Tab-separated table of C-alpha atoms and ligand atoms in Angstrom:
chain	number	residue	atom	x	y	z
A	1	MET	CA	-8.927	19.134	-7.622
A	2	THR	CA	-5.742	21.027	-6.512
A	3	GLY	CA	-3.648	19.065	-8.629
A	4	PRO	CA	-1.978	14.892	-9.764
A	5	GLY	CA	-3.635	12.843	-6.840
A	6	ARG	CA	-2.783	15.386	-4.540
A	7	THR	CA	-6.280	15.344	-2.366
A	8	ASP	CA	-8.529	13.091	-1.882
A	9	ASP	CA	-11.148	13.963	-4.267
A	10	GLY	CA	-8.171	14.419	-7.000
A	11	TYR	CA	-6.749	11.240	-6.383
A	12	VAL	CA	-7.169	9.103	-9.982
A	13	LEU	CA	-7.886	5.782	-8.483
A	14	GLY	CA	-9.856	6.799	-5.253
A	15	HIS	CA	-10.987	5.243	-2.343
A	16	SER	CA	-13.553	2.428	-3.076
A	17	ALA	CA	-13.905	-0.488	-1.366
A	18	ARG	CA	-13.401	-1.993	-5.108
A	19	GLU	CA	-10.368	0.106	-5.340
A	20	LEU	CA	-8.969	-1.555	-1.785
A	21	ASP	CA	-9.836	-5.134	-3.644
A	22	ARG	CA	-7.615	-4.075	-6.393
A	23	LEU	CA	-4.818	-2.947	-4.656
A	24	ASP	CA	-4.741	-6.250	-3.011
A	25	LEU	CA	-4.882	-7.658	-6.267
A	26	GLN	CA	-2.079	-5.417	-7.530
A	27	GLY	CA	0.519	-6.561	-4.576
A	28	ALA	CA	-0.001	-10.275	-5.347
A	29	LEU	CA	1.024	-9.350	-9.193
A	30	TYR	CA	4.091	-7.098	-7.739
A	31	LEU	CA	5.165	-9.272	-4.900
A	32	GLU	CA	8.528	-10.225	-6.622
A	33	PRO	CA	9.704	-7.096	-7.780
A	34	THR	CA	8.407	-5.317	-4.228
A	35	LEU	CA	10.282	-8.495	-2.256
A	36	SER	CA	13.397	-7.970	-4.369
A	37	VAL	CA	13.831	-4.161	-3.894
A	38	LEU	CA	13.273	-4.775	-0.107
A	39	GLU	CA	15.123	-7.500	0.442
A	40	ARG	CA	18.445	-6.084	-1.945
A	41	SER	CA	18.369	-3.174	0.035
A	42	GLY	CA	19.318	-4.923	2.788
A	43	ILE	CA	16.091	-4.455	5.444
A	44	GLY	CA	16.066	-7.163	7.482
A	45	PRO	CA	15.066	-8.207	11.263
A	46	GLY	CA	14.835	-5.584	13.513
A	47	MET	CA	14.715	-2.637	11.762
A	48	ARG	CA	12.167	-0.006	11.941
A	49	VAL	CA	10.439	0.738	8.684
A	50	LEU	CA	8.820	3.688	7.616
A	51	ASP	CA	6.079	2.582	4.479
A	52	VAL	CA	5.193	6.090	2.890
A	53	GLY	CA	1.466	6.104	0.902
A	54	CYS	CA	1.137	2.683	2.358
A	55	GLY	CA	-2.647	2.505	0.967
A	56	SER	CA	-3.989	-0.819	2.415
A	57	GLY	CA	-0.619	-2.129	3.140
A	58	ASP	CA	0.670	-4.840	1.136
A	59	VAL	CA	4.417	-3.092	1.246
A	60	SER	CA	4.531	-2.850	4.668
A	61	ALA	CA	3.279	-6.456	5.121
A	62	LEU	CA	6.056	-7.781	2.919
A	63	ALA	CA	8.090	-5.437	5.417
A	64	ALA	CA	6.631	-6.760	8.696
A	65	ARG	CA	7.827	-10.350	7.886
A	66	LEU	CA	11.365	-9.057	7.251
A	67	VAL	CA	12.061	-7.388	9.818
A	68	GLY	CA	10.737	-9.917	11.993
A	69	PRO	CA	9.176	-9.390	15.849
A	70	SER	CA	11.778	-7.297	16.718
A	71	GLY	CA	11.499	-4.926	13.786
A	72	HIS	CA	8.331	-2.334	12.955
A	73	VAL	CA	6.433	-0.862	10.230
A	74	GLN	CA	4.815	2.337	10.324
A	75	GLY	CA	2.511	3.160	7.270
A	76	VAL	CA	1.293	6.571	6.456
A	77	ASP	CA	-1.514	7.436	4.088
A	78	ARG	CA	-3.539	10.629	4.238
A	79	ASP	CA	-6.637	9.024	3.342
A	80	GLU	CA	-8.581	7.985	6.814
A	81	GLY	CA	-10.464	5.193	5.408
A	82	THR	CA	-7.640	3.547	3.574
A	83	ILE	CA	-5.406	3.451	7.310
A	84	SER	CA	-9.005	1.797	8.732
A	85	ALA	CA	-8.520	-0.820	5.763
A	86	ALA	CA	-4.878	-1.610	6.713
A	87	ARG	CA	-5.073	-2.152	10.076
A	88	GLU	CA	-8.098	-4.494	9.681
A	89	ARG	CA	-5.866	-6.356	7.009
A	90	ALA	CA	-3.037	-6.479	9.150
A	91	ALA	CA	-5.113	-7.598	11.779
A	92	SER	CA	-6.616	-10.604	10.016
A	93	ARG	CA	-2.759	-11.268	8.543
A	94	GLY	CA	-1.909	-11.478	11.998
A	95	LEU	CA	1.089	-8.521	12.249
A	96	ASP	CA	1.314	-7.515	15.441
A	97	ASN	CA	4.586	-5.263	14.294
A	98	VAL	CA	2.637	-2.957	12.046
A	99	GLY	CA	1.021	0.223	13.194
A	100	PHE	CA	-0.775	2.802	10.794
A	101	GLU	CA	-1.080	6.510	10.710
A	102	ALA	CA	-3.224	8.961	8.432
A	103	GLY	CA	-0.848	12.115	7.119
A	104	ASP	CA	1.049	13.666	4.072
A	105	PHE	CA	4.070	12.336	4.101
A	106	ALA	CA	5.400	15.118	1.784
A	107	ARG	CA	4.934	17.690	4.444
A	108	GLY	CA	7.350	15.917	6.846
A	109	VAL	CA	6.687	12.929	8.684
A	110	GLY	CA	6.339	13.731	12.952
A	111	ALA	CA	8.852	10.623	13.690
A	112	GLU	CA	12.396	10.186	12.832
A	113	GLY	CA	15.243	7.884	13.663
A	114	PHE	CA	13.759	5.364	11.124
A	115	ASP	CA	16.377	2.694	9.330
A	116	ALA	CA	14.339	2.824	6.295
A	117	VAL	CA	11.935	4.316	4.254
A	118	ILE	CA	9.963	2.741	1.420
A	119	GLY	CA	6.902	3.369	-0.923
A	120	ARG	CA	5.132	1.709	-4.075
A	121	PHE	CA	3.147	3.073	-6.740
A	122	ILE	CA	3.291	6.498	-4.518
A	123	LEU	CA	6.192	9.318	-6.254
A	124	MET	CA	3.926	9.532	-9.118
A	125	HIS	CA	1.229	10.799	-7.237
A	126	GLN	CA	3.341	13.778	-5.624
A	127	THR	CA	3.260	17.266	-7.284
A	128	ASP	CA	7.209	17.202	-6.631
A	129	PRO	CA	8.098	13.671	-6.519
A	130	ALA	CA	11.809	15.292	-5.341
A	131	SER	CA	11.150	17.074	-2.532
A	132	ALA	CA	8.359	14.600	-1.090
A	133	LEU	CA	10.868	11.797	-1.361
A	134	ALA	CA	13.334	14.253	0.703
A	135	ALA	CA	10.692	15.414	3.190
A	136	ALA	CA	10.390	11.123	3.563
A	137	ALA	CA	14.136	10.614	3.755
A	138	ARG	CA	14.256	13.232	6.614
A	139	SER	CA	12.722	10.703	8.842
A	140	LEU	CA	15.788	8.270	8.315
A	141	ARG	CA	18.980	7.928	10.979
A	142	PRO	CA	22.420	8.588	8.964
A	143	GLY	CA	23.311	5.236	6.922
A	144	GLY	CA	19.311	4.859	6.345
A	145	VAL	CA	17.586	2.653	3.129
A	146	VAL	CA	15.800	4.330	1.174
A	147	ALA	CA	13.383	1.619	-1.367
A	148	PHE	CA	10.927	2.913	-3.833
A	149	VAL	CA	9.019	0.819	-6.849
A	150	GLU	CA	7.082	3.023	-8.975
A	151	SER	CA	5.603	1.843	-12.581
A	152	SER	CA	6.682	3.609	-16.063
A	153	MET	CA	3.764	3.689	-17.742
A	154	THR	CA	5.346	5.465	-20.984
A	155	LEU	CA	7.066	2.270	-21.657
A	156	LEU	CA	4.427	0.347	-22.862
A	157	ARG	CA	3.812	1.591	-26.620
A	158	ASP	CA	0.976	0.207	-29.614
A	159	GLY	CA	2.395	-2.738	-31.274
A	160	LEU	CA	5.545	-2.920	-29.012
A	161	HIS	CA	3.720	-3.974	-25.791
A	162	SER	CA	1.843	-7.482	-27.179
A	163	GLN	CA	2.670	-9.965	-29.610
A	164	PRO	CA	0.874	-10.684	-32.010
A	165	PRO	CA	-0.186	-6.449	-31.799
A	166	SER	CA	-3.634	-6.713	-29.199
A	167	PRO	CA	-5.839	-4.132	-30.508
A	168	LEU	CA	-7.954	-4.160	-27.225
A	169	TYR	CA	-4.730	-3.824	-24.859
A	170	ASP	CA	-3.682	-0.588	-26.997
A	171	ARG	CA	-7.195	0.725	-26.381
A	172	ILE	CA	-6.601	0.105	-23.024
A	173	VAL	CA	-3.422	1.720	-22.862
A	174	ARG	CA	-3.654	4.853	-24.470
A	175	TRP	CA	-6.905	5.012	-22.341
A	176	LYS	CA	-5.207	4.406	-18.666
A	177	CYS	CA	-2.065	6.908	-20.198
A	178	ALA	CA	-4.577	9.425	-21.068
A	179	VAL	CA	-6.745	9.237	-17.528
A	180	VAL	CA	-3.789	8.934	-15.120
A	181	GLY	CA	-1.861	11.561	-17.173
A	182	GLY	CA	-4.742	13.821	-17.115
A	183	ALA	CA	-5.561	13.912	-13.529
A	184	GLY	CA	-1.305	14.641	-13.166
A	185	ALA	CA	0.222	11.814	-12.218
A	186	HIS	CA	3.342	11.273	-13.642
A	187	LEU	CA	3.181	8.762	-16.292
A	188	ASP	CA	6.703	8.046	-16.241
A	189	ALA	CA	7.794	7.647	-12.704
A	190	GLY	CA	9.703	4.168	-12.619
A	191	MET	CA	12.188	5.711	-15.615
A	192	ALA	CA	12.451	8.996	-13.672
A	193	LEU	CA	13.253	7.251	-10.220
A	194	ARG	CA	16.832	7.721	-10.451
A	195	SER	CA	16.790	11.191	-11.342
A	196	THR	CA	14.508	12.127	-8.461
A	197	PHE	CA	16.746	9.963	-6.128
A	198	LEU	CA	19.412	12.372	-7.136
A	199	ALA	CA	17.377	15.470	-7.199
A	200	ALA	CA	16.166	14.449	-3.181
A	201	GLY	CA	19.909	14.708	-2.178
A	202	LEU	CA	20.315	11.367	-2.057
A	203	PRO	CA	23.082	9.120	-3.300
A	204	GLU	CA	22.769	7.258	-6.508
A	205	PRO	CA	20.596	4.465	-6.524
A	206	GLU	CA	20.415	0.891	-7.659
A	207	THR	CA	18.071	0.451	-9.870
A	208	ARG	CA	16.052	-2.548	-11.990
A	209	LEU	CA	13.345	-2.795	-14.442
A	210	GLU	CA	11.145	-5.737	-13.878
A	211	ALA	CA	7.633	-6.947	-16.226
A	212	ALA	CA	5.476	-9.741	-16.637
A	213	VAL	CA	5.052	-11.457	-20.048
A	214	VAL	CA	1.322	-12.468	-20.010
A	215	GLY	CA	-0.321	-14.839	-21.772
A	216	GLY	CA	-1.951	-18.068	-19.958
A	217	ALA	CA	-5.716	-18.485	-19.330
A	218	GLY	CA	-6.781	-17.232	-15.947
A	219	HIS	CA	-3.835	-14.751	-15.513
A	220	PRO	CA	-4.700	-12.300	-12.648
A	221	TYR	CA	-2.877	-9.548	-15.049
A	222	PHE	CA	-6.917	-9.526	-17.136
A	223	ARG	CA	-8.704	-9.253	-14.127
A	224	TYR	CA	-6.275	-6.699	-13.122
A	225	ILE	CA	-6.707	-4.544	-15.545
A	226	ALA	CA	-10.252	-4.701	-15.763
A	227	GLU	CA	-10.373	-3.573	-12.215
A	228	SER	CA	-8.044	-0.741	-12.719
A	229	VAL	CA	-10.267	0.614	-15.287
A	230	GLY	CA	-13.171	0.345	-12.975
A	231	SER	CA	-11.385	2.676	-10.326
A	232	MET	CA	-10.332	4.720	-12.841
A	233	LEU	CA	-14.141	4.940	-14.431
A	234	PRO	CA	-15.098	8.374	-11.662
A	235	MET	CA	-11.726	10.310	-12.710
A	236	ALA	CA	-12.346	9.428	-16.368
A	237	ARG	CA	-15.546	11.055	-16.285
A	238	ARG	CA	-14.876	13.898	-14.554
A	239	LEU	CA	-11.812	13.994	-17.235
A	240	GLY	CA	-14.342	13.886	-20.157
A	241	ILE	CA	-12.644	10.736	-21.425
A	242	THR	CA	-14.758	8.346	-22.797
A	243	GLY	CA	-14.256	4.945	-24.044
A	244	PHE	CA	-15.336	2.656	-21.161
A	245	ASP	CA	-17.777	2.601	-19.048
A	246	ALA	CA	-19.221	0.270	-16.047
A	247	ALA	CA	-20.476	-2.155	-18.342
A	248	SER	CA	-17.342	-2.702	-20.932
A	249	ALA	CA	-15.000	-2.136	-17.684
A	250	ALA	CA	-16.433	-5.749	-16.076
A	251	ALA	CA	-16.353	-7.084	-19.194
A	252	LEU	CA	-12.800	-6.322	-20.245
A	253	GLY	CA	-10.803	-8.762	-18.340
A	254	SER	CA	-12.418	-11.777	-20.294
A	255	ALA	CA	-12.620	-9.810	-23.399
A	256	LEU	CA	-8.734	-9.333	-23.329
A	257	GLU	CA	-7.808	-12.572	-22.167
A	258	ALA	CA	-10.470	-14.130	-25.222
A	259	GLU	CA	-8.385	-11.774	-27.612
A	260	VAL	CA	-5.002	-13.004	-26.292
A	261	ALA	CA	-5.878	-16.138	-26.364
A	262	ALA	CA	-7.462	-16.433	-29.726
A	263	SER	CA	-4.220	-15.248	-30.955
A	264	GLY	CA	-1.650	-17.881	-29.172
A	265	GLY	CA	0.156	-14.348	-27.881
A	266	VAL	CA	1.583	-12.280	-25.106
A	267	LEU	CA	1.170	-8.766	-23.101
A	268	ILE	CA	3.574	-7.049	-21.542
A	269	ALA	CA	2.382	-6.211	-18.121
A	270	TRP	CA	2.478	-2.752	-16.696
A	271	PRO	CA	6.391	-2.774	-15.882
A	272	VAL	CA	8.415	-1.266	-12.892
A	273	VAL	CA	11.154	0.275	-11.854
A	274	ALA	CA	13.006	-0.214	-8.486
A	275	ALA	CA	15.629	2.177	-6.914
A	276	TRP	CA	17.177	2.013	-3.524
A	277	CYS	CA	20.340	3.370	-1.580
A	278	ARG	CA	21.846	4.045	1.253
A	279	THR	CA	22.158	7.659	2.845
A	280	PRO	CA	25.722	8.472	4.256
A	281	GLY	CA	26.502	7.513	7.893
A	282	ALA	CA	27.134	8.890	10.950
B	1	SAM	C1	-1.464	4.003	-5.583
B	1	SAM	S1	-2.007	3.902	-4.123
B	1	SAM	C2	-0.393	2.473	-3.869
B	1	SAM	C3	-0.637	1.974	-2.220
B	1	SAM	C4	0.842	0.792	-1.553
B	1	SAM	N1	1.591	1.642	-2.042
B	1	SAM	C5	0.670	0.131	-2.456
B	1	SAM	O1	1.794	0.103	-3.303
B	1	SAM	O2	-0.012	-0.978	-2.187
B	1	SAM	C6	-1.333	5.104	-3.435
B	1	SAM	C7	-1.510	5.675	-1.824
B	1	SAM	O3	-0.553	7.038	-1.711
B	1	SAM	C8	-1.872	7.419	-1.255
B	1	SAM	N2	-0.915	9.312	-1.244
B	1	SAM	C9	-0.830	10.099	-2.139
B	1	SAM	N3	0.244	10.951	-1.791
B	1	SAM	C10	0.183	10.976	-0.973
B	1	SAM	C11	0.805	11.816	0.307
B	1	SAM	N4	1.439	12.803	-0.038
B	1	SAM	N5	0.340	10.994	1.462
B	1	SAM	C12	0.363	9.998	2.293
B	1	SAM	N6	-0.133	9.364	1.545
B	1	SAM	C13	-0.370	9.239	-0.247
B	1	SAM	C14	-2.964	7.489	-1.320
B	1	SAM	O4	-4.111	7.955	-0.722
B	1	SAM	C15	-3.082	5.849	-1.980
B	1	SAM	O5	-3.647	5.104	-0.489
């Protein structure tokens, strides 16, 4: 591994079929804050949008609906298998105004003149988030939109992220932070977004923090937590972090759900920060 999620081998969540399913589940859980930032930032009909670190294309699909048939969304991901999955998902969603290409956006995307550059859960995986963001922003026309959503894992603290306090959620949060942080990703990318924008030479962004409060039986967050832990097991093994194995990870969603149901309590789901701005006009 050469650094924080910087090569396919070092990427904390891997690129398995299971991880692509986890991305779909994550897309559903974070649909509202994502759609909200895309709309608030001004993405609309006819625009050409670049989605960096597009994964299986969930954010690209949301943007594709906003830009409509006269617009176009270009997704970029450095993993070839993920790009193939994104193409298949776009076809099954009936989207013909999106395209996907393999590449490392932090080294610059060949094309220019985009109306907007967007990304979700991606700056946290860059060696230098500000220079990666600056590289992506160089693909914009003057007056273009920049809109990103990042998680802030450090906001979930023992005793504060659940009510009444959930010992199992404590364990899961600590374990996930240890694995993601151990892989070199930035745990506080969300809270750092404003300073990342400024360090990238962008104007002062508008910002929002959002988190779901989860309690009800059958909430998809419980399954998402189990799937996330499952996707991170290979990296945890490499880092020598113990605590969960395949069997305990598989049972984690129902165990957490049962604990919360028994206490009649709630959990704060992983919070996200959104930031957006427009670059200076021509
Ligand atoms: C956590 S996933 C997020 C996917 C998607 N943005 C979403 O929200 O569903 C991060 C993705 O970024 C890709 N990635 C990480 N660094 C990258 C880079 N420098 N250039 C292109 N893709 C990158 C990974 O391969 C992975 O598919």
